[in-house]
Coordinates of C-alpha atoms in Angstrom, one line a residue:
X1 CA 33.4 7.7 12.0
X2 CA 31.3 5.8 9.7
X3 CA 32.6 4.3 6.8
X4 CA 31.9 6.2 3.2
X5 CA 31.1 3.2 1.9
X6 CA 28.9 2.1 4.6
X7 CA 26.9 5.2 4.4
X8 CA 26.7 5.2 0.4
X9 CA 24.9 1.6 0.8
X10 CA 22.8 2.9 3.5
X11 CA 21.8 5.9 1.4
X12 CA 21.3 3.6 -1.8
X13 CA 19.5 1.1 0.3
X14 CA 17.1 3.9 2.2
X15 CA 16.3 5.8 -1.1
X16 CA 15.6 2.4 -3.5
X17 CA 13.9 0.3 -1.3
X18 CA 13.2 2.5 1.9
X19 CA 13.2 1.9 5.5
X20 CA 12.5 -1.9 6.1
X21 CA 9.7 -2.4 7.8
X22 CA 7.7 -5.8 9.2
X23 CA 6.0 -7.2 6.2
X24 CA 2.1 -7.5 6.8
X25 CA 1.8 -11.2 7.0
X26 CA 4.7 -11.1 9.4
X27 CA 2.5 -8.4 11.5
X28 CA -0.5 -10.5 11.0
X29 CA 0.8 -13.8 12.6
X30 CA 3.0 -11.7 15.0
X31 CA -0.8 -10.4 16.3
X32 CA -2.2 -13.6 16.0
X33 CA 0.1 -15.5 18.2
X34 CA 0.4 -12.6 20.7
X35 CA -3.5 -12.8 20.8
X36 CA -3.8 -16.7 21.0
X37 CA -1.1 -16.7 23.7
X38 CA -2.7 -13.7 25.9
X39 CA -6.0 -15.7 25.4
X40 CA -4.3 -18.5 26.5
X41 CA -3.4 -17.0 29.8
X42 CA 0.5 -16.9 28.8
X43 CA 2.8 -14.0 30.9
X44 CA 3.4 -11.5 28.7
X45 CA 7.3 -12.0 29.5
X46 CA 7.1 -15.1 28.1
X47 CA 5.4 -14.3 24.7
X48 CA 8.2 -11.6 24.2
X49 CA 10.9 -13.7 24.8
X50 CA 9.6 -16.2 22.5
X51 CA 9.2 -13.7 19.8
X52 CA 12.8 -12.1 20.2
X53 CA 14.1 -15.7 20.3
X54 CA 13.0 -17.0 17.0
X55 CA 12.6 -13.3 15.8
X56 CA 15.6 -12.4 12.8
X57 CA 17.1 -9.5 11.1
X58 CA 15.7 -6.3 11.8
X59 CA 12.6 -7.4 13.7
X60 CA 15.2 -9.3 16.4
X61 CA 16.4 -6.0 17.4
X62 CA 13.5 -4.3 18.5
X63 CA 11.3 -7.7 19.3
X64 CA 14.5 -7.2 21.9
X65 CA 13.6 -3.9 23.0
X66 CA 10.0 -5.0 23.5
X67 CA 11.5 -7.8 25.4
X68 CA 13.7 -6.3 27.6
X69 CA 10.6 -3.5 28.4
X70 CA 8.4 -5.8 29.5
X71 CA 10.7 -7.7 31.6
X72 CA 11.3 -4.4 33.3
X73 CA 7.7 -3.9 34.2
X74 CA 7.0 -1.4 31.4
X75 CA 4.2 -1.2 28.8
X76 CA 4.8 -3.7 25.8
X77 CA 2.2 -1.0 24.0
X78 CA 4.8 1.9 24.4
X79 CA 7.9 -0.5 23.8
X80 CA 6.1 -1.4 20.1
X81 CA 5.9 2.3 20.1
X82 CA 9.5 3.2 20.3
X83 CA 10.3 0.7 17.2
X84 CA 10.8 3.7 15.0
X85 CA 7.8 2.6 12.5
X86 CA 9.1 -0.8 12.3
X87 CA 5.6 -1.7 13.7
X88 CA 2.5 0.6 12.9
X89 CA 1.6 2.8 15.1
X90 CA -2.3 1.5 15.0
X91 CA -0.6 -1.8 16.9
X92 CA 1.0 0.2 19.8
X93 CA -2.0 2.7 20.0
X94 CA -4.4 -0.2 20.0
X95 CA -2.1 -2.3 22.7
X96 CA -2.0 0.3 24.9
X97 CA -6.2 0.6 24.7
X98 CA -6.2 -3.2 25.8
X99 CA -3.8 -2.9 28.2
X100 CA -5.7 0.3 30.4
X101 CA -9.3 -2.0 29.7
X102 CA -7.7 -5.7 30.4
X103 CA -8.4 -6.6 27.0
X104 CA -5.5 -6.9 25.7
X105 CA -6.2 -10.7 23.8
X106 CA -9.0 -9.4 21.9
X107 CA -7.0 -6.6 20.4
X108 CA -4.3 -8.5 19.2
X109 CA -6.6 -10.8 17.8
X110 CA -9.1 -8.4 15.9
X111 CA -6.0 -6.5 14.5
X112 CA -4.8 -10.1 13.1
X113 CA -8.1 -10.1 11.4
X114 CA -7.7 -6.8 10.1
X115 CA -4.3 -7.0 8.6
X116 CA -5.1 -10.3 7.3
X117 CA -7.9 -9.0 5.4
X118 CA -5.4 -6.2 3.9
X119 CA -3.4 -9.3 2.4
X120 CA -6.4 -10.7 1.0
X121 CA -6.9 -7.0 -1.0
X122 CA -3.7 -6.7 -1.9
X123 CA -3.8 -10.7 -2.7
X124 CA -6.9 -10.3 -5.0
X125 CA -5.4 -7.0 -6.9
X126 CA -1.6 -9.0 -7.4
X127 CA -3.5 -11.7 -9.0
X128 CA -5.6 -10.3 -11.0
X129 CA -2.7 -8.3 -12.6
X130 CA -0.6 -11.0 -12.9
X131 CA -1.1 -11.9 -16.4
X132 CA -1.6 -8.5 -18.2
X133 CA 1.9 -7.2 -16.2
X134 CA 3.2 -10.8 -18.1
X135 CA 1.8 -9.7 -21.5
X136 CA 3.3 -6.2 -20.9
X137 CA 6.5 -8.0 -20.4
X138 CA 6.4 -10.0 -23.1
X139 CA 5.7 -6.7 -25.3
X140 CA 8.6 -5.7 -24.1
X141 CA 10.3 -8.3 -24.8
X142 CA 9.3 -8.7 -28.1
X143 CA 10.5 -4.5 -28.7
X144 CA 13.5 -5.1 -27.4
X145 CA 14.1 -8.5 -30.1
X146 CA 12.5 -6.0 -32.9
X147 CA 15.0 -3.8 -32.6
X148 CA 17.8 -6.6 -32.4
X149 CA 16.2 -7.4 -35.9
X150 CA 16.3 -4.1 -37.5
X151 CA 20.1 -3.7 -37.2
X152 CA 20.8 -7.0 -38.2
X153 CA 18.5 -7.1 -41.5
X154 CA 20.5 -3.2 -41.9
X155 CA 23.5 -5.0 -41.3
X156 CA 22.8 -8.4 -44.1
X157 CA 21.1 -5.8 -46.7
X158 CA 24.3 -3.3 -46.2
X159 CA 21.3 -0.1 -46.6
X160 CA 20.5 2.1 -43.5
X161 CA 16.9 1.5 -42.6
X162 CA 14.9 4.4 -44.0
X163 CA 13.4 6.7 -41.4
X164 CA 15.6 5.2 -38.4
X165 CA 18.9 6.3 -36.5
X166 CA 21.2 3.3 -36.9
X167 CA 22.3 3.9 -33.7
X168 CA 19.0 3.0 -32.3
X169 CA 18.9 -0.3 -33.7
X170 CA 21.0 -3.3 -33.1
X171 CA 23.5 -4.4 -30.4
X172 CA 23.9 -0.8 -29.3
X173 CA 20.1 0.1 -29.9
X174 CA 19.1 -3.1 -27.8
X175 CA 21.8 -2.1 -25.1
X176 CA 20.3 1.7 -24.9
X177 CA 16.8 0.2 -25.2
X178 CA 17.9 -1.9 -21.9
X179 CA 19.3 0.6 -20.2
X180 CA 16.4 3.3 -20.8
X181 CA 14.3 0.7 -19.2
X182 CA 16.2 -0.1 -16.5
X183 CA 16.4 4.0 -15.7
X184 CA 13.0 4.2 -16.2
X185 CA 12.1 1.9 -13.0
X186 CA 15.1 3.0 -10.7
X187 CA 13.6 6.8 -11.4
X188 CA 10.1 5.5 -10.9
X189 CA 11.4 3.7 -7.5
X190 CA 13.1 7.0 -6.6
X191 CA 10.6 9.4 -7.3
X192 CA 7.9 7.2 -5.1
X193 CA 10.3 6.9 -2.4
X194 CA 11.1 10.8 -2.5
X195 CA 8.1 12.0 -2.7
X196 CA 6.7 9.8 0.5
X197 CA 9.9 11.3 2.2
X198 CA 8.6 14.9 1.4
X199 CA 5.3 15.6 3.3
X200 CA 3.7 18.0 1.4
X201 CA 4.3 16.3 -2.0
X202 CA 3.0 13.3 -0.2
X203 CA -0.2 14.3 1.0
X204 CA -0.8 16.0 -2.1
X205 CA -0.3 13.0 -4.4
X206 CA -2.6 11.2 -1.7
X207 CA -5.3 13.7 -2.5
X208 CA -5.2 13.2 -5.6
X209 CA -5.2 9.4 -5.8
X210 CA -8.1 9.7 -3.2
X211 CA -9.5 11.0 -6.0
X212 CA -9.0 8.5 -8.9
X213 CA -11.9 6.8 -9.8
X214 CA -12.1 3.3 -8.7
X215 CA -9.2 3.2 -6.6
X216 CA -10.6 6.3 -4.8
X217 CA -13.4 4.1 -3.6
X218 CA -11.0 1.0 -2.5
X219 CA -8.7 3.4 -0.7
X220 CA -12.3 5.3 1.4
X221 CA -14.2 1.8 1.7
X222 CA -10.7 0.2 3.6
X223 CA -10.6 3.2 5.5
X224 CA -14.1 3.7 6.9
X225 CA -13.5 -0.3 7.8
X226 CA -10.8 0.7 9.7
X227 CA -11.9 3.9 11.9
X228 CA -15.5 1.9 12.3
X229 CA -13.7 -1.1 13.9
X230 CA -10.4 0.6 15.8
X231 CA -13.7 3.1 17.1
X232 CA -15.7 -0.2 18.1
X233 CA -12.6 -1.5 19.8
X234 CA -11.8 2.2 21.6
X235 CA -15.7 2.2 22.6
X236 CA -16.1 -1.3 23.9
X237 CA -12.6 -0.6 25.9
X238 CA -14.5 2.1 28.1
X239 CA -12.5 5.1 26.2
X240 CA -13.6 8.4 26.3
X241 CA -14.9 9.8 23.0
X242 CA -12.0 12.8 22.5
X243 CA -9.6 9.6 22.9
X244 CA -11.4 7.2 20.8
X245 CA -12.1 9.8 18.0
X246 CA -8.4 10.8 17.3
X247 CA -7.5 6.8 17.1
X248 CA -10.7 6.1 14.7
X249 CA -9.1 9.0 12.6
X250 CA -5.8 8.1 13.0
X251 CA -5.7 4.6 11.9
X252 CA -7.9 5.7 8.4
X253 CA -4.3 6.6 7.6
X254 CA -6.1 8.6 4.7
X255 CA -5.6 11.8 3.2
X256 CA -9.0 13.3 3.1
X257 CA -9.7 12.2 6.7
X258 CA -6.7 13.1 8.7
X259 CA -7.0 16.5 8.8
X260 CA -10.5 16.6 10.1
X261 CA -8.8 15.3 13.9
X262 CA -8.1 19.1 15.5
X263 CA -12.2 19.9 14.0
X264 CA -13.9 16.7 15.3
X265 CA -12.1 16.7 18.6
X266 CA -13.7 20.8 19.3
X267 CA -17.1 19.5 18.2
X268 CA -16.5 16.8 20.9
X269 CA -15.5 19.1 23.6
X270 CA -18.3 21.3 23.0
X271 CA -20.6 17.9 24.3
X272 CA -21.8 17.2 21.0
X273 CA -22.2 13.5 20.3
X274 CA -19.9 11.2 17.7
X275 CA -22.5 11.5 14.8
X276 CA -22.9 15.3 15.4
X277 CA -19.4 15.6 15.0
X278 CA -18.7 13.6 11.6
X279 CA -22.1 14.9 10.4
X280 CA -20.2 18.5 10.3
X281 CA -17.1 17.8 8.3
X282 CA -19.1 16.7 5.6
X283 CA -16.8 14.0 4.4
X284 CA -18.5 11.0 5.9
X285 CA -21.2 8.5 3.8
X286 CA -24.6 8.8 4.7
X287 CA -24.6 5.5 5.5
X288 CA -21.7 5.3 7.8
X289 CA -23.4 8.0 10.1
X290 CA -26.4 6.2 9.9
X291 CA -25.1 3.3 11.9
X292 CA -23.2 5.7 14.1
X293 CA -26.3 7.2 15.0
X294 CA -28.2 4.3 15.4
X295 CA -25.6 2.9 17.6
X296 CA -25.5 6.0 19.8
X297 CA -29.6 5.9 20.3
X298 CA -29.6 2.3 21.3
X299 CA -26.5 2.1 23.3
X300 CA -25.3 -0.4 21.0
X301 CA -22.4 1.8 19.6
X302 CA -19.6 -0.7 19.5
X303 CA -21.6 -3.6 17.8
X304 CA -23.1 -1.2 15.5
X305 CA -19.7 0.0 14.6
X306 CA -18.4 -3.7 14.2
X307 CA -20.9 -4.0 11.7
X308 CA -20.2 -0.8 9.6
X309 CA -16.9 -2.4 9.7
X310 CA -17.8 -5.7 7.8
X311 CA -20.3 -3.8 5.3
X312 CA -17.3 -1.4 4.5
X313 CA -15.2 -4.3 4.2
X314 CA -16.6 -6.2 1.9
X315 CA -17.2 -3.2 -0.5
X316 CA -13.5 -2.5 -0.2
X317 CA -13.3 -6.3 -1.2
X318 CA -15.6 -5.5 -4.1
X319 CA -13.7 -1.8 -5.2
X320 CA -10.6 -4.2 -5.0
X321 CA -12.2 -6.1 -7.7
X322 CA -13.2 -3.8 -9.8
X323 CA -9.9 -1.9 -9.5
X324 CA -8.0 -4.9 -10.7
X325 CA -10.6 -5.1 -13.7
X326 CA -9.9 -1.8 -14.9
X327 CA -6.1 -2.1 -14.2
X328 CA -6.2 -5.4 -16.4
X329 CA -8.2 -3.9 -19.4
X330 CA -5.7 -0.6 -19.2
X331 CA -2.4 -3.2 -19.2
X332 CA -4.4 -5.0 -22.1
X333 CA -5.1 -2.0 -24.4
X334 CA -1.3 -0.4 -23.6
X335 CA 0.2 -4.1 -24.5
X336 CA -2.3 -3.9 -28.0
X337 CA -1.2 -0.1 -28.8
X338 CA 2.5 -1.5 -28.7
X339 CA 1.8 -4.1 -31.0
X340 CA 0.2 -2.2 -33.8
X341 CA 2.6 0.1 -33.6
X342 CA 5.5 -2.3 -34.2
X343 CA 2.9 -3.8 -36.9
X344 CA 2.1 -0.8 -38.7
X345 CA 6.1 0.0 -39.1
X346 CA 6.9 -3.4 -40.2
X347 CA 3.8 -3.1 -42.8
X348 CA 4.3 0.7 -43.6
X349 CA 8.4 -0.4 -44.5
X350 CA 8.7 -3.5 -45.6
X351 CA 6.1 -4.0 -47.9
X352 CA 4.7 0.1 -48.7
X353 CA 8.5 1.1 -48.9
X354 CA 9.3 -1.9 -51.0
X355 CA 6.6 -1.1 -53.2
X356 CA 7.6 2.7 -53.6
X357 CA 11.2 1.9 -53.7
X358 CA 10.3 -0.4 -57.0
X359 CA 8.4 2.2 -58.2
X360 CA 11.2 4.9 -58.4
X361 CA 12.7 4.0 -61.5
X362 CA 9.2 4.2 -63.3

């Protein structure tokens, strides 16, 4: 039986900080090297065992598995697929399209691309919130000595503070001040990791940040990217279009474009042609289905697709820019309204109170 204590740490650990998964710039050079290696005429046996060799923690178990499949004779596409989400599914369903069209190299090697452009997003929007989140901290910080203060000018003048709980101020008040804080981001931590667990609550709260402006427009810009280059890949592969449709939609891995997959695949059976079927849901650009369409007249679908891909990407690059812009100017203003708030008290009790407090007698 497992041990209580064992399964406590395993619950903490799975409800705090989640499953652990392959970071993405361990995925990204993982692809990369698989890629180069393929494209470099290495057995696939070979690159596996290489990978489970210098492979640690988690990822050495199932880089393993992958190994051991392979050696077998079995698909390395359905061996990343049993990892249980330790690698995405868009690798495995991606593999497995380059291994049925002999192109497996090229896969590995555009989904490096792709995940290393996520990293530069996620790069640009970490740096550019970098200083604000500093000042916020510092605000903090500067709260948490205010209230230090209070209790210790209460303490030297021997008279309560007007207007404040004693108990909220010094030692004790810094301690609670701490420890609300502290609560504050394990709850935060807990609530995002529940609600992804839940998934109703999830796609709901997907919806809705779908919806935000600004980060609505990153999250549908990196998305079209996606489905227009895992669609180039599945079309340049020879896939049929019922095939390459549900991986397009699959790997948007977005809320508003998901469910659409049972709707476009009848418009497909019913012979009716890729931009036909996106035209009817509604939910696509204008200018995404114009280079699907074009693509589909000329014969020229994939490339087309490829290039949909880039234009998409490098508005998600822009969206990204002007998301960290707007997140910077909100940490800005919330750091200024802490502030004045602590300035106004100071000024409203220390000098206003002094003066009414000298007025009394008169």
């Amino acid at each position: 039986m497992t041990d209580p204590t064992t399964m406590l740490a395993s619950f903490l650990s799975d409800t705090f900080f989640g499953r652990p998964q392959i970071s993405w710039k361990a995925l990204a050079e993982l692809c990369r090297r698989v890629g180069t290696s393929l494209e470099a005429g290495v057995d696939q046996r070979r690159i596996w065992t290489r990978e489970a060799q210098h492979a640690r923690g988690r990822a050495a178990r199932w880089f393993e598995h992958v190994r051991q499949q392979v050696a077998a004779g079995n698909s390395a596409a359905e061996a990343l697929a049993e990892t249980d989400g330790f690698v995405p599914p868009i690798v495995s369903q991606l593999a497995k399209v380059g291994e049925e069209t002999g192109h497996s190299e090229q896969v590995f090697l555009r989904l490096a691309e792709h995940f290393e452009h996520f990293i530069l997003l996620r790069r640009i929007f970490l740096i550019g919130i970098l200083w604000p989140a500093l000042e916020l901290s510092g605000a903090l910080l500067i709260i948490g000595l205010f209230i230090l203060a209070l209790g210790m000018i209460a303490q030297m003048t021997g008279q309560p503070i007007e207007g404040v709980d004693p108990r909220l101020i010094g030692w004790r008040g810094l301690l609670l001040y701490v420890c609300s804080l502290i609560a504050l981001m394990a709850g935060s931590v807990w609530l995002y990791r529940w609600t992804r667990s839940n998934a109703t609550l999830a796609n709901g709260l997907a919806r809705a940040t779908a919806r935000i402006p600004g980060l609505g427009a990153t999250l549908q810009a990196t998305a079209l990217s996606r489905m227009a280059w895992t669609l180039a890949m599945a079309v340049d592969s020879g896939m049929d279009a019922r095939r390459a449709m549900r991986i397009g939609i699959d790997s948007t891995q977005h809320p508003l474009f998901l469910p659409l997959a049972g709707a476009l695949d009848k418009q497909i059976v019913r012979g009716e042609s890729i931009t036909e079927a996106l035209q009817s849901t509604g939910a696509f650009p204008r200018d995404f289905l114009d280079a699907v369409a074009v693509g589909e007249e000329s014969g020229r679908l994939g490339e087309s697709l490829q290039h949909v891909s880039q234009v998409y990407r490098r508005k998600a690059e822009f969206a990204a820019k002007t998301l960290t812009a707007v997140a910077t100017v909100a940490t800005w203003l919330l750091v200024a309204a802490l502030l004045i708030a602590m300035i106004f008290f100071v000024f409203t009790y220390f000098y206003l109170g002094q003066i009414q407090r000298a007025l009394e007698p008169l």
